[in-house]
Amino acid sequence: MRNFFKAFNFWLILFLSYSCGLKAQTTDLARIEYTRIPFSKGKQSMNRFRAFIQAPIPIKEDYLVFGAEYRKTDLDFKEDIPFEYNRLESTQRIDATLGYIKKIKASNWRLAFRGGIRFTSNFERSLVQDDLIYLGAVYAINDVKQRDENGTVIGKPYRWIFGLVYTSTPGRNYPLPLINFFRKPNDTWSYTLGVPKTLLRYSFNDKHHLHAFASLDNHFANIQNNIRIDNVNRVGENISMTNVTLGLGYEFYFTDHLQYYLYVGHTVYNEYRIRDNNRDDVYVIENDNTWYIRSGLKFKI
């Protein structure tokens, strides 16, 4: 059984790595969102604030893309915990990335490259080496859209994404593959197959959209000065979360580019753990399935 969960966790890591590559080609230019995961026993919860901005600069038919992201994750501890929980009540993450997207002449293909750095920690003091994670991705995009003489998309547009991503997160020092497919068979329906989100969308009109989704979410932060778990007499070096959620989402467009969204679901796989740098569990904070709520505003192309 332990080997099964190790294998399952490996595939979650593989899928999760996809988000590193996806951000470099997303149509979102800016996003502000709030996520809440009330833990199953009602005594604790996770609350996360996220702000994201991306600035594409056209170079003829190519793009140079600057990106930045900030996340603040708060944990409410309301029960007896065998460690200094106040040290982990708040963790932060800061990303800075640079990407380049090149169009292949006389085709629908584009090649993209992305690199960056991430600082993620409980930041009890000045930065240390373990707070720093390196990011890298290379991928190919086949984006097929037919347009009429007025520039309106016609036919059945679709998009393939293939690539490799790499992060220097402890225990993950190897590149991982990614694949994603999007299709819009008509004006009412569209679907996406991939990770971190697979979804089926129904459009009532230009402003109101509803979709069913399966999504993958994660959190990782270094623990500065480490932390000792009293009841097992072991030391934790980082804190991480992974969950898979099924649910429904609603999107409302104020304008063609400004959107409000609300996703509500329930996890089918959920873990929040303190681990060492070999990814061995030191203490399980939460592993029961629970509700998942995410809402925010995004500005997109």
XYZ file of C-alpha atoms in Angstrom:
301
model
C 0.000 0.000 0.000
C 2.858 2.387 0.809
C 4.401 1.722 -2.615
C 1.059 2.457 -4.253
C 0.829 5.887 -2.630
C 4.446 6.649 -3.544
C 3.678 5.845 -7.183
C 0.449 7.855 -7.068
C 2.280 10.819 -5.585
C 4.894 10.636 -8.370
C 2.199 11.031 -11.028
C 0.685 13.926 -9.106
C 4.094 15.604 -9.134
C 4.381 14.980 -12.878
C 0.979 16.504 -13.590
C 1.580 19.362 -11.187
C 4.731 20.353 -13.017
C 2.564 21.191 -16.032
C 1.488 24.479 -14.447
C 5.080 25.750 -14.652
C 4.950 25.552 -18.444
C 1.335 26.621 -18.836
C 1.749 30.061 -17.280
C 4.146 31.165 -19.980
C 1.457 30.818 -22.691
C -1.719 31.639 -20.746
C -3.866 34.511 -22.019
C -4.150 35.951 -18.495
C -2.362 39.282 -18.116
C -3.280 39.859 -14.477
C -5.117 37.989 -11.756
C -6.106 38.484 -8.119
C -7.696 35.571 -6.266
C -8.543 34.107 -2.884
C -8.656 30.383 -2.035
C -10.104 28.777 1.070
C -9.882 25.111 2.047
C -11.700 24.424 5.335
C -10.165 21.289 6.825
C -12.476 18.329 7.240
C -12.762 18.363 11.040
C -13.591 22.060 11.107
C -10.764 22.983 13.480
C -8.281 24.297 10.913
C -8.281 25.859 7.465
C -6.004 27.061 4.694
C -6.455 30.542 3.229
C -4.408 31.781 0.282
C -4.102 35.140 -1.465
C -2.572 35.220 -4.932
C -1.632 38.073 -7.305
C -0.221 37.434 -10.770
C 0.885 39.711 -13.611
C 2.293 38.940 -17.049
C 3.589 41.438 -19.614
C 4.082 40.236 -23.216
C 6.258 42.460 -25.425
C 5.833 41.836 -29.184
C 8.980 41.412 -31.287
C 7.642 41.144 -34.858
C 5.722 37.830 -34.725
C 7.404 36.697 -31.492
C 6.917 37.676 -27.842
C 9.124 38.350 -24.856
C 7.119 37.698 -21.687
C 7.898 39.062 -18.225
C 5.992 37.489 -15.331
C 5.688 37.947 -11.581
C 3.552 36.235 -8.945
C 3.007 36.598 -5.214
C 1.257 34.102 -2.912
C 0.585 34.322 0.807
C -0.740 31.170 2.472
C -2.144 31.234 6.007
C -2.901 28.185 8.149
C -5.319 28.346 11.078
C -4.219 25.955 13.836
C -6.991 25.440 16.411
C -6.054 22.146 17.998
C -3.113 20.665 19.869
C -0.129 20.457 17.519
C 3.190 18.784 18.519
C 5.353 21.641 17.190
C 5.651 25.435 17.255
C 2.702 25.989 14.925
C 2.964 29.786 15.080
C 6.106 29.464 12.930
C 4.049 27.962 10.083
C 0.889 30.055 10.312
C 2.038 32.141 7.341
C 4.239 31.262 4.348
C 4.934 33.298 1.224
C 6.020 32.704 -2.340
C 7.497 35.149 -4.865
C 8.123 34.227 -8.523
C 9.956 36.170 -11.240
C 10.079 34.709 -14.754
C 11.184 35.550 -18.268
C 9.835 33.748 -21.319
C 10.247 33.875 -25.090
C 7.641 32.652 -27.592
C 8.765 32.196 -31.203
C 6.442 31.600 -34.136
C 7.485 28.995 -36.692
C 7.065 30.527 -40.148
C 4.301 29.235 -42.431
C 2.749 27.104 -39.666
C 0.516 27.245 -36.597
C 3.344 26.136 -34.315
C 5.150 28.214 -31.728
C 8.137 27.310 -29.567
C 8.368 28.729 -26.064
C 11.114 28.909 -23.463
C 10.756 30.036 -19.879
C 13.095 30.446 -16.934
C 12.832 32.020 -13.540
C 13.430 31.972 -9.831
C 11.112 31.402 -6.883
C 11.488 32.337 -3.221
C 9.150 30.344 -0.978
C 9.464 30.121 2.793
C 8.055 31.037 6.191
C 10.624 33.891 6.076
C 11.520 34.009 9.749
C 14.758 35.770 8.837
C 16.728 36.860 5.768
C 16.853 34.604 2.713
C 18.706 31.297 2.828
C 19.702 28.940 0.005
C 16.811 26.521 0.642
C 14.300 29.340 0.036
C 15.393 29.551 -3.609
C 13.975 27.327 -6.368
C 14.954 27.515 -10.048
C 12.300 27.152 -12.769
C 12.602 26.170 -16.410
C 10.323 25.037 -19.231
C 10.445 24.390 -22.961
C 7.374 23.499 -24.985
C 5.669 23.587 -28.374
C 2.195 25.005 -29.063
C 0.035 24.194 -32.071
C -2.770 26.797 -31.952
C -5.193 26.403 -34.868
C -7.762 29.147 -35.461
C -9.495 29.928 -38.735
C -10.756 33.498 -39.170
C -13.069 35.186 -41.646
C -12.275 38.434 -43.476
C -13.361 40.421 -40.395
C -10.973 38.561 -38.132
C -13.706 36.565 -36.359
C -12.759 33.008 -35.374
C -14.713 30.433 -37.381
C -14.660 26.648 -37.637
C -13.538 24.496 -34.714
C -10.399 25.966 -33.114
C -8.096 23.708 -31.132
C -4.720 23.798 -29.383
C -2.046 21.234 -28.491
C 0.766 21.844 -26.001
C 3.768 19.541 -25.556
C 6.850 20.144 -23.475
C 9.203 19.564 -20.579
C 9.404 21.445 -17.286
C 11.969 21.533 -14.521
C 12.087 22.895 -10.986
C 14.753 22.451 -8.345
C 12.159 21.702 -5.642
C 13.731 19.212 -3.177
C 13.043 15.647 -4.295
C 12.111 16.713 -7.850
C 15.469 17.406 -9.495
C 14.558 16.040 -12.930
C 12.581 17.332 -15.945
C 9.000 16.143 -16.407
C 6.795 15.937 -19.527
C 3.591 17.879 -20.110
C 0.708 17.630 -22.580
C -2.550 19.564 -22.961
C -5.380 19.716 -25.514
C -8.111 22.356 -26.024
C -11.045 22.121 -28.433
C -14.064 24.334 -29.175
C -16.462 22.355 -31.389
C -19.088 25.143 -31.473
C -20.018 28.497 -29.890
C -21.696 26.805 -26.913
C -19.322 24.054 -25.837
C -15.565 23.768 -25.322
C -13.300 21.459 -23.354
C -9.726 21.180 -22.112
C -7.907 17.929 -21.339
C -4.777 18.249 -19.238
C -3.350 19.416 -15.941
C -3.609 21.441 -13.740
C -7.203 21.622 -14.979
C -9.487 19.472 -17.131
C -12.850 21.044 -17.825
C -16.025 21.030 -19.900
C -17.439 24.547 -20.441
C -20.950 25.598 -21.450
C -21.480 29.191 -22.611
C -24.951 30.650 -22.082
C -23.877 33.816 -23.931
C -20.844 36.087 -24.162
C -21.057 37.039 -20.466
C -22.113 33.896 -18.567
C -20.207 30.600 -18.594
C -20.539 27.439 -16.505
C -18.153 24.511 -16.404
C -17.430 21.234 -14.670
C -13.797 20.759 -13.766
C -11.145 18.513 -12.284
C -8.170 20.499 -11.021
C -4.842 20.024 -9.302
C -3.533 22.547 -6.772
C -0.343 22.678 -4.760
C 1.678 24.560 -2.203
C 5.329 24.215 -1.155
C 7.475 26.284 1.207
C 10.825 25.896 2.897
C 10.892 25.998 6.707
C 13.713 28.249 7.842
C 15.586 26.898 10.887
C 13.597 23.667 10.347
C 11.085 22.518 12.950
C 11.104 19.645 15.437
C 8.056 17.404 15.738
C 7.904 16.478 19.422
C 5.834 13.291 19.299
C 8.073 11.587 16.715
C 11.327 13.373 17.564
C 11.994 14.192 13.894
C 12.824 17.388 12.017
C 10.684 18.893 9.246
C 12.400 20.877 6.505
C 9.464 21.990 4.331
C 5.688 22.101 4.209
C 3.661 21.052 1.172
C 0.089 20.589 -0.025
C -1.305 18.630 -2.975
C -4.985 18.180 -3.752
C -7.171 17.007 -6.627
C -10.601 18.645 -6.766
C -13.830 17.962 -8.676
C -16.374 20.763 -8.894
C -18.315 23.434 -10.776
C -17.148 26.849 -11.901
C -18.916 30.050 -12.930
C -17.408 32.870 -14.997
C -18.859 36.316 -15.666
C -17.341 38.734 -18.185
C -17.717 42.421 -17.288
C -16.016 43.230 -20.594
C -14.334 41.161 -23.298
C -11.177 41.103 -21.166
C -12.245 41.505 -17.505
C -13.669 38.392 -15.830
C -14.948 37.312 -12.410
C -14.764 33.615 -11.540
C -15.916 31.317 -8.746
C -14.944 27.639 -8.388
C -16.539 25.402 -5.768
C -15.660 21.750 -5.380
C -14.700 18.864 -3.139
C -11.309 17.177 -3.037
C -10.862 13.541 -4.017
C -7.201 13.554 -2.976
C -5.908 15.915 -0.323
C -2.700 16.120 1.676
C -1.040 18.816 3.756
C 2.219 17.611 5.282
C 5.496 18.560 6.857
C 8.346 16.707 5.150
C 12.108 16.457 4.962
C 14.077 17.252 1.810
C 13.801 13.628 0.654
C 9.991 14.106 0.566
C 9.547 11.647 3.429
C 6.574 12.511 5.660
C 7.386 13.867 9.096
C 3.921 15.025 10.195
C 0.487 14.914 8.512
C -1.476 18.123 9.051
C -4.488 17.076 6.948
C -5.256 14.171 4.609
C -9.059 13.962 4.677
C -11.107 15.167 1.714
C -12.874 18.477 2.146
C -14.426 21.491 0.379
C -12.459 23.776 -1.933
C -13.430 27.382 -2.785
C -11.553 29.720 -5.132
C -12.663 33.122 -6.424
C -11.117 36.145 -8.079
C -10.774 38.608 -10.924
C -8.646 38.203 -14.026
C -7.737 40.436 -16.946
C -6.993 38.474 -20.100
C -6.296 38.969 -23.800
